[in-house]
Amino acid sequence: MDASLRGTLLNRLADLVERDILRLATLESLDSGKIFLMAYFVDLQATIKTLRYYAGWADKIHGKTIPVDGDYFTYTKHEPIGVCGQIIPWNFPVMMFAWKIAPALCCGNTVVIKPAEQTPLTALHMAALIKEAGFPPGVVNVVPGYGPTAGNAIAHHMDVDKIAFTGSTAVGKLIQKAAGETNLKRITLELGGKNPIIVFADCDLDYAVEQAHSGLFFNQGQCCLAGSRVFVEEPIYTEFVHRSVEKARSKVLGNPLVLGVDQGPQIDQKQFDKILELIESGKREGATLECGGAAWGQEGLFIQPTVFSNVTDDMRIATEEIFGPVQQILCFRSVQEVTQRANATHYGLAAGVFTNNIAKALSVSSALQAGMVWVNCYNAMSCQCPFGGFKMSGNGRELGEYALQEYTEIKAVTIKISQKNS
């Protein structure tokens, strides 16, 4: 297939997603408890943009000629890796589907993709749209199933040449181990995070409170990018906590399909129980519970928006990924102190810095061990920008031009020639 035709097919798929956007957003909300308007305006818009972005790249992936010594002509080619196994999470199902398949198909690979067992519906509808768009049979294969069975089979299969996984660090380790035990598959891992947001006293306080709030509570806190350690400089600490509590108390919980509701249920009982257990650990270990801290309502897996202050670095709520609507606010006194504390984690996915001093922003951004640093904003995502982490937050990159490197093999070809002309 010509590379340009791969781009045409991805654009057709984007057109079909636009046509079915209402159905897909509704399925996403029903399946995951995600707020419908967020599914419609955030997840589905990102899905369409990602498909179109990589459609544009399809016929622009090429090698180089290299001026080697001697009478030789050398060039490189970027060839597809082959069969790509892709395993996606339950928190952003349709968006992650596009993040995975778009660069893989753009580079000429085939795909076996497993949606999370909790949220298979949008992936199955996307499979129907892929067929309708005209992709050849067998290019994209959607395999619903459980991690220990379907996911494990993909990770261990000798004919799968690459695995791209988004999910927990614990499962990421199992996938990396499986690759090592079989055919040394290429691996891209996007794993957990315990992301710091650093708020300096010279920032725009209202805006920082708002961004830290949305950076944690977005999608019921079920986000690897969640700013779950908010470090606030001592002079504004008390006021920041006060305003953060007000915002948390203003959230409206309920049916995610109802207009005006801005927090739905957690994904399942296991996650619900884990969040409540970590909240209890915060209480036991001496953090101050400012609001929330319990289940909400008589039915459903709802958890009250929760804010802890006077949190110390050794508490479980400050070290473990909670993946729920629980905000931790810590106090700091100096740039050196907060930088060291922000980096004192096994994770390194994202970070935020709020300050009106550009020199401070640049200095702290350079010092933070994170794959993405946002200054005076948070969760400022785009399909053009690479996404991925340091340390145990994974390896490789998704999105942007950098993702293309994860889906091609570079072949060097050297030809003996009679004489060079240059």
GROMACS .gro file of C-alpha atoms in nm:
model
  422
    1MET     CA    1   0.000   0.000   0.000
    2ASP     CA    2   0.128   0.348  -0.083
    3ALA     CA    3   0.215   0.555   0.224
    4SER     CA    4  -0.022   0.832   0.112
    5LEU     CA    5  -0.310   0.584   0.106
    6ARG     CA    6  -0.242   0.498   0.470
    7GLY     CA    7  -0.292   0.868   0.543
    8THR     CA    8  -0.614   0.869   0.340
    9LEU     CA    9  -0.751   0.575   0.542
   10LEU     CA   10  -0.665   0.742   0.875
   11ASN     CA   11  -0.842   1.058   0.760
   12ARG     CA   12  -1.147   0.854   0.660
   13LEU     CA   13  -1.148   0.697   1.006
   14ALA     CA   14  -1.134   1.047   1.160
   15ASP     CA   15  -1.433   1.147   0.945
   16LEU     CA   16  -1.630   0.847   1.071
   17VAL     CA   17  -1.541   0.923   1.434
   18GLU     CA   18  -1.672   1.277   1.377
   19ARG     CA   19  -1.991   1.134   1.231
   20ASP     CA   20  -2.042   0.901   1.529
   21ILE     CA   21  -1.908   1.133   1.798
   22LEU     CA   22  -2.235   1.142   1.993
   23ARG     CA   23  -2.260   0.763   2.002
   24LEU     CA   24  -1.896   0.718   2.099
   25ALA     CA   25  -1.912   0.980   2.376
   26THR     CA   26  -2.226   0.818   2.514
   27LEU     CA   27  -2.070   0.471   2.507
   28GLU     CA   28  -1.761   0.609   2.682
   29SER     CA   29  -1.969   0.766   2.957
   30LEU     CA   30  -2.186   0.457   3.007
   31ASP     CA   31  -1.888   0.224   3.010
   32SER     CA   32  -1.650   0.416   3.236
   33GLY     CA   33  -1.857   0.665   3.437
   34LYS     CA   34  -1.679   0.951   3.262
   35ILE     CA   35  -1.862   1.284   3.248
   36PHE     CA   36  -2.037   1.292   2.910
   37LEU     CA   37  -1.934   1.647   2.821
   38MET     CA   38  -1.571   1.562   2.900
   39ALA     CA   39  -1.593   1.253   2.678
   40TYR     CA   40  -1.743   1.462   2.398
   41PHE     CA   41  -1.528   1.775   2.415
   42VAL     CA   42  -1.199   1.632   2.544
   43ASP     CA   43  -1.158   1.262   2.467
   44LEU     CA   44  -1.332   1.247   2.130
   45GLN     CA   45  -1.182   1.573   2.004
   46ALA     CA   46  -0.836   1.444   2.099
   47THR     CA   47  -0.913   1.117   1.921
   48ILE     CA   48  -1.003   1.295   1.597
   49LYS     CA   49  -0.702   1.527   1.614
   50THR     CA   50  -0.463   1.235   1.676
   51LEU     CA   51  -0.594   1.040   1.377
   52ARG     CA   52  -0.562   1.345   1.150
   53TYR     CA   53  -0.217   1.433   1.282
   54TYR     CA   54  -0.073   1.091   1.197
   55ALA     CA   55  -0.262   1.080   0.867
   56GLY     CA   56  -0.050   1.379   0.773
   57TRP     CA   57   0.272   1.201   0.868
   58ALA     CA   58   0.209   0.885   0.665
   59ASP     CA   59   0.399   0.989   0.350
   60LYS     CA   60   0.662   1.201   0.525
   61ILE     CA   61   0.860   0.928   0.701
   62HIS     CA   62   1.188   0.881   0.517
   63GLY     CA   63   1.555   0.808   0.564
   64LYS     CA   64   1.878   0.988   0.484
   65THR     CA   65   2.178   0.955   0.256
   66ILE     CA   66   2.503   0.936   0.451
   67PRO     CA   67   2.845   1.049   0.320
   68VAL     CA   68   3.048   0.749   0.438
   69ASP     CA   69   3.421   0.708   0.371
   70GLY     CA   70   3.529   0.512   0.065
   71ASP     CA   71   3.359   0.431  -0.267
   72TYR     CA   72   3.020   0.353  -0.121
   73PHE     CA   73   2.670   0.494  -0.139
   74THR     CA   74   2.484   0.461   0.191
   75TYR     CA   75   2.124   0.541   0.275
   76THR     CA   76   1.877   0.459   0.551
   77LYS     CA   77   1.519   0.337   0.538
   78HIS     CA   78   1.250   0.350   0.807
   79GLU     CA   79   1.064   0.020   0.785
   80PRO     CA   80   0.757  -0.097   0.981
   81ILE     CA   81   0.837  -0.308   1.287
   82GLY     CA   82   0.564  -0.558   1.200
   83VAL     CA   83   0.288  -0.681   1.431
   84CYS     CA   84   0.226  -0.439   1.719
   85GLY     CA   85   0.049  -0.563   2.030
   86GLN     CA   86  -0.121  -0.273   2.206
   87ILE     CA   87  -0.284  -0.286   2.548
   88ILE     CA   88  -0.487   0.016   2.659
   89PRO     CA   89  -0.634   0.127   2.995
   90TRP     CA   90  -0.986   0.196   3.116
   91ASN     CA   91  -0.953   0.565   3.208
   92PHE     CA   92  -0.937   0.710   2.852
   93PRO     CA   93  -1.044   0.416   2.632
   94VAL     CA   94  -1.119   0.571   2.293
   95MET     CA   95  -0.846   0.835   2.315
   96MET     CA   96  -0.587   0.572   2.406
   97PHE     CA   97  -0.713   0.360   2.117
   98ALA     CA   98  -0.625   0.643   1.878
   99TRP     CA   99  -0.294   0.718   2.052
  100LYS     CA  100  -0.192   0.358   1.992
  101ILE     CA  101  -0.321   0.268   1.646
  102ALA     CA  102  -0.260   0.600   1.466
  103PRO     CA  103   0.124   0.609   1.475
  104ALA     CA  104   0.145   0.233   1.426
  105LEU     CA  105  -0.071   0.236   1.113
  106CYS     CA  106   0.087   0.555   0.986
  107CYS     CA  107   0.423   0.373   0.979
  108GLY     CA  108   0.280   0.069   0.799
  109ASN     CA  109   0.245  -0.179   1.088
  110THR     CA  110  -0.042  -0.411   1.172
  111VAL     CA  111  -0.208  -0.402   1.513
  112VAL     CA  112  -0.353  -0.640   1.770
  113ILE     CA  113  -0.513  -0.416   2.033
  114LYS     CA  114  -0.668  -0.521   2.364
  115PRO     CA  115  -0.903  -0.278   2.538
  116ALA     CA  116  -0.936  -0.292   2.916
  117GLU     CA  117  -1.187  -0.551   3.032
  118GLN     CA  118  -1.379  -0.276   3.214
  119THR     CA  119  -1.429  -0.061   2.902
  120PRO     CA  120  -1.444  -0.253   2.571
  121LEU     CA  121  -1.739  -0.080   2.404
  122THR     CA  122  -1.576   0.210   2.220
  123ALA     CA  123  -1.294  -0.014   2.096
  124LEU     CA  124  -1.550  -0.250   1.943
  125HIS     CA  125  -1.730   0.038   1.774
  126MET     CA  126  -1.395   0.171   1.647
  127ALA     CA  127  -1.333  -0.174   1.494
  128ALA     CA  128  -1.655  -0.137   1.295
  129LEU     CA  129  -1.549   0.211   1.180
  130ILE     CA  130  -1.205   0.082   1.077
  131LYS     CA  131  -1.375  -0.176   0.855
  132GLU     CA  132  -1.608   0.090   0.713
  133ALA     CA  133  -1.313   0.321   0.641
  134GLY     CA  134  -1.165   0.056   0.412
  135PHE     CA  135  -0.863  -0.075   0.600
  136PRO     CA  136  -0.767  -0.418   0.464
  137PRO     CA  137  -0.879  -0.719   0.670
  138GLY     CA  138  -0.631  -0.816   0.940
  139VAL     CA  139  -0.459  -0.478   0.965
  140VAL     CA  140  -0.636  -0.389   1.292
  141ASN     CA  141  -0.752  -0.667   1.524
  142VAL     CA  142  -0.946  -0.581   1.841
  143VAL     CA  143  -0.918  -0.853   2.106
  144PRO     CA  144  -1.130  -0.794   2.418
  145GLY     CA  145  -1.033  -0.993   2.722
  146TYR     CA  146  -0.868  -0.999   3.062
  147GLY     CA  147  -0.508  -0.904   3.127
  148PRO     CA  148  -0.390  -1.242   3.263
  149THR     CA  149  -0.532  -1.421   2.957
  150ALA     CA  150  -0.560  -1.201   2.645
  151GLY     CA  151  -0.299  -0.947   2.756
  152ASN     CA  152  -0.057  -1.218   2.866
  153ALA     CA  153  -0.098  -1.402   2.535
  154ILE     CA  154  -0.015  -1.086   2.337
  155ALA     CA  155   0.289  -1.010   2.556
  156HIS     CA  156   0.430  -1.363   2.516
  157HIS     CA  157   0.344  -1.426   2.149
  158MET     CA  158   0.650  -1.493   1.935
  159ASP     CA  159   0.492  -1.332   1.627
  160VAL     CA  160   0.423  -1.001   1.800
  161ASP     CA  161   0.717  -0.771   1.730
  162LYS     CA  162   0.633  -0.481   1.960
  163ILE     CA  163   0.422  -0.407   2.267
  164ALA     CA  164   0.282  -0.067   2.356
  165PHE     CA  165   0.120  -0.061   2.699
  166THR     CA  166  -0.049   0.206   2.906
  167GLY     CA  167  -0.136   0.114   3.264
  168SER     CA  168   0.015   0.040   3.601
  169THR     CA  169   0.387   0.016   3.670
  170ALA     CA  170   0.338  -0.332   3.817
  171VAL     CA  171   0.186  -0.466   3.494
  172GLY     CA  172   0.446  -0.276   3.290
  173LYS     CA  173   0.717  -0.477   3.464
  174LEU     CA  174   0.538  -0.802   3.375
  175ILE     CA  175   0.520  -0.699   3.010
  176GLN     CA  176   0.888  -0.607   3.001
  177LYS     CA  177   0.969  -0.942   3.161
  178ALA     CA  178   0.755  -1.123   2.902
  179ALA     CA  179   0.939  -0.948   2.619
  180GLY     CA  180   1.272  -1.057   2.766
  181GLU     CA  181   1.158  -1.416   2.804
  182THR     CA  182   1.034  -1.445   2.446
  183ASN     CA  183   1.156  -1.258   2.137
  184LEU     CA  184   1.285  -0.932   2.290
  185LYS     CA  185   0.988  -0.735   2.161
  186ARG     CA  186   1.029  -0.361   2.125
  187ILE     CA  187   0.857  -0.201   2.423
  188THR     CA  188   0.681   0.129   2.484
  189LEU     CA  189   0.548   0.173   2.838
  190GLU     CA  190   0.337   0.461   2.969
  191LEU     CA  191   0.295   0.388   3.338
  192GLY     CA  192   0.205   0.554   3.666
  193GLY     CA  193   0.287   0.890   3.817
  194LYS     CA  194   0.294   1.077   4.147
  195ASN     CA  195   0.318   1.413   3.984
  196PRO     CA  196   0.425   1.729   4.170
  197ILE     CA  197   0.268   2.070   4.119
  198ILE     CA  198   0.488   2.346   4.266
  199VAL     CA  199   0.312   2.670   4.356
  200PHE     CA  200   0.534   2.967   4.439
  201ALA     CA  201   0.414   3.267   4.638
  202ASP     CA  202   0.461   3.502   4.339
  203CYS     CA  203   0.206   3.318   4.122
  204ASP     CA  204  -0.148   3.414   4.022
  205LEU     CA  205  -0.309   3.243   4.323
  206ASP     CA  206  -0.665   3.202   4.193
  207TYR     CA  207  -0.542   3.055   3.866
  208ALA     CA  208  -0.299   2.820   4.042
  209VAL     CA  209  -0.577   2.693   4.271
  210GLU     CA  210  -0.801   2.632   3.970
  211GLN     CA  211  -0.532   2.452   3.771
  212ALA     CA  212  -0.422   2.237   4.065
  213HIS     CA  213  -0.786   2.147   4.129
  214SER     CA  214  -0.860   2.042   3.771
  215GLY     CA  215  -0.517   1.878   3.748
  216LEU     CA  216  -0.619   1.638   4.026
  217PHE     CA  217  -0.998   1.598   4.007
  218PHE     CA  218  -1.027   1.564   3.627
  219ASN     CA  219  -1.185   1.229   3.535
  220GLN     CA  220  -1.257   1.151   3.903
  221GLY     CA  221  -0.883   1.164   3.968
  222GLN     CA  222  -0.834   0.858   3.747
  223CYS     CA  223  -0.548   0.996   3.543
  224CYS     CA  224  -0.178   0.908   3.531
  225LEU     CA  225  -0.108   1.283   3.495
  226ALA     CA  226  -0.297   1.374   3.813
  227GLY     CA  227  -0.114   1.644   4.008
  228SER     CA  228  -0.136   1.444   4.327
  229ARG     CA  229   0.137   1.622   4.525
  230VAL     CA  230   0.073   1.997   4.543
  231PHE     CA  231   0.370   2.178   4.700
  232VAL     CA  232   0.273   2.530   4.808
  233GLU     CA  233   0.516   2.794   4.932
  234GLU     CA  234   0.471   2.879   5.301
  235PRO     CA  235   0.350   3.246   5.272
  236ILE     CA  236   0.041   3.143   5.071
  237TYR     CA  237  -0.009   2.791   5.207
  238THR     CA  238  -0.305   2.857   5.436
  239GLU     CA  239  -0.494   3.062   5.177
  240PHE     CA  240  -0.424   2.806   4.903
  241VAL     CA  241  -0.566   2.527   5.121
  242HIS     CA  242  -0.874   2.736   5.203
  243ARG     CA  243  -0.951   2.810   4.837
  244SER     CA  244  -0.882   2.451   4.732
  245VAL     CA  245  -1.130   2.322   4.989
  246GLU     CA  246  -1.394   2.564   4.863
  247LYS     CA  247  -1.349   2.437   4.507
  248ALA     CA  248  -1.362   2.072   4.614
  249ARG     CA  249  -1.683   2.130   4.812
  250SER     CA  250  -1.846   2.295   4.511
  251LYS     CA  251  -1.825   1.984   4.292
  252VAL     CA  252  -2.153   1.821   4.187
  253LEU     CA  253  -2.157   1.440   4.198
  254GLY     CA  254  -2.406   1.219   4.019
  255ASN     CA  255  -2.508   1.062   3.689
  256PRO     CA  256  -2.231   1.149   3.439
  257LEU     CA  257  -2.486   1.180   3.158
  258VAL     CA  258  -2.674   1.462   3.337
  259LEU     CA  259  -2.589   1.823   3.254
  260GLY     CA  260  -2.437   2.005   3.552
  261VAL     CA  261  -2.276   1.699   3.710
  262ASP     CA  262  -1.897   1.728   3.716
  263GLN     CA  263  -1.789   1.412   3.900
  264GLY     CA  264  -1.906   1.061   3.823
  265PRO     CA  265  -1.837   0.726   3.991
  266GLN     CA  266  -1.504   0.546   4.014
  267ILE     CA  267  -1.446   0.271   3.760
  268ASP     CA  268  -1.511  -0.038   3.975
  269GLN     CA  269  -1.533  -0.176   4.327
  270LYS     CA  270  -1.164  -0.266   4.345
  271GLN     CA  271  -1.054   0.089   4.265
  272PHE     CA  272  -1.322   0.234   4.496
  273ASP     CA  273  -1.200   0.025   4.788
  274LYS     CA  274  -0.835   0.109   4.720
  275ILE     CA  275  -0.905   0.484   4.724
  276LEU     CA  276  -1.100   0.467   5.050
  277GLU     CA  277  -0.825   0.258   5.210
  278LEU     CA  278  -0.563   0.517   5.114
  279ILE     CA  279  -0.784   0.795   5.252
  280GLU     CA  280  -0.800   0.608   5.582
  281SER     CA  281  -0.422   0.574   5.581
  282GLY     CA  282  -0.393   0.952   5.545
  283LYS     CA  283  -0.611   1.000   5.851
  284ARG     CA  284  -0.413   0.743   6.052
  285GLU     CA  285  -0.075   0.888   5.957
  286GLY     CA  286  -0.166   1.237   6.075
  287ALA     CA  287  -0.265   1.440   5.768
  288THR     CA  288  -0.542   1.695   5.822
  289LEU     CA  289  -0.864   1.597   5.644
  290GLU     CA  290  -1.003   1.928   5.520
  291CYS     CA  291  -1.307   1.791   5.336
  292GLY     CA  292  -1.451   1.469   5.195
  293GLY     CA  293  -1.286   1.149   5.306
  294ALA     CA  294  -1.573   0.907   5.256
  295ALA     CA  295  -1.812   0.750   5.008
  296TRP     CA  296  -2.095   0.966   4.869
  297GLY     CA  297  -2.460   0.867   4.830
  298GLN     CA  298  -2.645   0.544   4.893
  299GLU     CA  299  -2.577   0.384   4.555
  300GLY     CA  300  -2.288   0.369   4.315
  301LEU     CA  301  -1.911   0.395   4.350
  302PHE     CA  302  -1.892   0.765   4.433
  303ILE     CA  303  -1.625   0.918   4.656
  304GLN     CA  304  -1.648   1.266   4.803
  305PRO     CA  305  -1.391   1.513   4.668
  306THR     CA  306  -1.121   1.493   4.933
  307VAL     CA  307  -0.850   1.741   5.035
  308PHE     CA  308  -0.569   1.671   5.282
  309SER     CA  309  -0.339   1.939   5.424
  310ASN     CA  310  -0.032   1.909   5.650
  311VAL     CA  311   0.081   1.613   5.442
  312THR     CA  312   0.438   1.491   5.484
  313ASP     CA  313   0.652   1.320   5.223
  314ASP     CA  314   0.659   0.982   5.400
  315MET     CA  315   0.281   0.933   5.414
  316ARG     CA  316   0.127   0.674   5.182
  317ILE     CA  317  -0.101   0.936   5.026
  318ALA     CA  318   0.216   1.128   4.928
  319THR     CA  319   0.401   0.829   4.784
  320GLU     CA  320   0.143   0.594   4.629
  321GLU     CA  321  -0.062   0.659   4.316
  322ILE     CA  322  -0.418   0.692   4.448
  323PHE     CA  323  -0.600   0.729   4.115
  324GLY     CA  324  -0.897   0.896   4.275
  325PRO     CA  325  -1.043   1.234   4.383
  326VAL     CA  326  -0.794   1.292   4.666
  327GLN     CA  327  -0.575   1.605   4.673
  328GLN     CA  328  -0.262   1.627   4.891
  329ILE     CA  329  -0.129   1.976   4.973
  330LEU     CA  330   0.223   2.003   5.115
  331CYS     CA  331   0.418   2.308   5.237
  332PHE     CA  332   0.769   2.416   5.132
  333ARG     CA  333   1.007   2.704   5.207
  334SER     CA  334   1.282   2.713   4.941
  335VAL     CA  335   1.345   2.630   4.576
  336GLN     CA  336   1.618   2.377   4.655
  337GLU     CA  337   1.402   2.204   4.914
  338VAL     CA  338   1.096   2.169   4.691
  339THR     CA  339   1.297   2.050   4.392
  340GLN     CA  340   1.457   1.773   4.595
  341ARG     CA  341   1.124   1.669   4.746
  342ALA     CA  342   0.945   1.677   4.410
  343ASN     CA  343   1.209   1.444   4.263
  344ALA     CA  344   1.208   1.207   4.563
  345THR     CA  345   0.985   0.949   4.393
  346HIS     CA  346   1.026   0.644   4.173
  347TYR     CA  347   0.797   0.810   3.919
  348GLY     CA  348   0.877   1.085   3.669
  349LEU     CA  349   0.581   1.141   3.438
  350ALA     CA  350   0.474   1.506   3.468
  351ALA     CA  351   0.511   1.818   3.681
  352GLY     CA  352   0.369   2.169   3.706
  353VAL     CA  353   0.528   2.498   3.811
  354PHE     CA  354   0.337   2.816   3.895
  355THR     CA  355   0.535   3.137   3.923
  356ASN     CA  356   0.552   3.482   3.761
  357ASN     CA  357   0.933   3.470   3.768
  358ILE     CA  358   1.046   3.328   3.433
  359ALA     CA  359   1.403   3.267   3.552
  360LYS     CA  360   1.270   3.059   3.841
  361ALA     CA  361   1.034   2.873   3.608
  362LEU     CA  362   1.317   2.780   3.371
  363SER     CA  363   1.551   2.678   3.653
  364VAL     CA  364   1.297   2.458   3.831
  365SER     CA  365   1.171   2.305   3.503
  366SER     CA  366   1.527   2.199   3.420
  367ALA     CA  367   1.579   2.047   3.764
  368LEU     CA  368   1.257   1.840   3.770
  369GLN     CA  369   1.290   1.474   3.671
  370ALA     CA  370   0.978   1.444   3.457
  371GLY     CA  371   0.898   1.376   3.095
  372MET     CA  372   0.660   1.674   3.077
  373VAL     CA  373   0.674   1.999   3.271
  374TRP     CA  374   0.397   2.257   3.246
  375VAL     CA  375   0.464   2.616   3.353
  376ASN     CA  376   0.163   2.826   3.463
  377CYS     CA  377  -0.070   2.560   3.327
  378TYR     CA  378  -0.140   2.191   3.382
  379ASN     CA  379  -0.260   1.907   3.159
  380ALA     CA  380  -0.193   2.123   2.853
  381MET     CA  381  -0.196   1.826   2.618
  382SER     CA  382  -0.169   1.819   2.239
  383CYS     CA  383  -0.119   1.544   1.983
  384GLN     CA  384   0.185   1.730   1.845
  385CYS     CA  385   0.378   1.713   2.174
  386PRO     CA  386   0.559   1.398   2.296
  387PHE     CA  387   0.409   1.219   2.595
  388GLY     CA  388   0.602   0.990   2.829
  389GLY     CA  389   0.795   0.968   3.152
  390PHE     CA  390   1.128   0.924   3.327
  391LYS     CA  391   1.219   0.651   3.577
  392MET     CA  392   0.938   0.408   3.663
  393SER     CA  393   0.680   0.610   3.471
  394GLY     CA  394   0.785   0.417   3.162
  395ASN     CA  395   1.000   0.438   2.853
  396GLY     CA  396   0.954   0.555   2.497
  397ARG     CA  397   0.724   0.833   2.384
  398GLU     CA  398   0.374   0.859   2.246
  399LEU     CA  399   0.233   1.145   2.036
  400GLY     CA  400   0.419   1.393   1.823
  401GLU     CA  401   0.695   1.310   1.577
  402TYR     CA  402   0.882   1.123   1.852
  403ALA     CA  403   0.620   0.844   1.853
  404LEU     CA  404   0.716   0.752   1.496
  405GLN     CA  405   1.053   0.633   1.626
  406GLU     CA  406   0.870   0.372   1.836
  407TYR     CA  407   0.704   0.212   1.531
  408THR     CA  408   0.985   0.182   1.276
  409GLU     CA  409   1.310  -0.007   1.240
  410ILE     CA  410   1.600   0.177   1.076
  411LYS     CA  411   1.778  -0.014   0.803
  412ALA     CA  412   2.113   0.105   0.665
  413VAL     CA  413   2.189   0.006   0.305
  414THR     CA  414   2.546   0.041   0.168
  415ILE     CA  415   2.622  -0.010  -0.203
  416LYS     CA  416   2.971  -0.043  -0.350
  417ILE     CA  417   3.017   0.203  -0.637
  418SER     CA  418   3.298   0.244  -0.885
  419GLN     CA  419   3.378   0.602  -0.797
  420LYS     CA  420   3.240   0.888  -0.596
  421ASN     CA  421   3.158   1.212  -0.771
  422SER     CA  422   3.177   1.415  -0.450
   0.00000   0.00000   0.00000
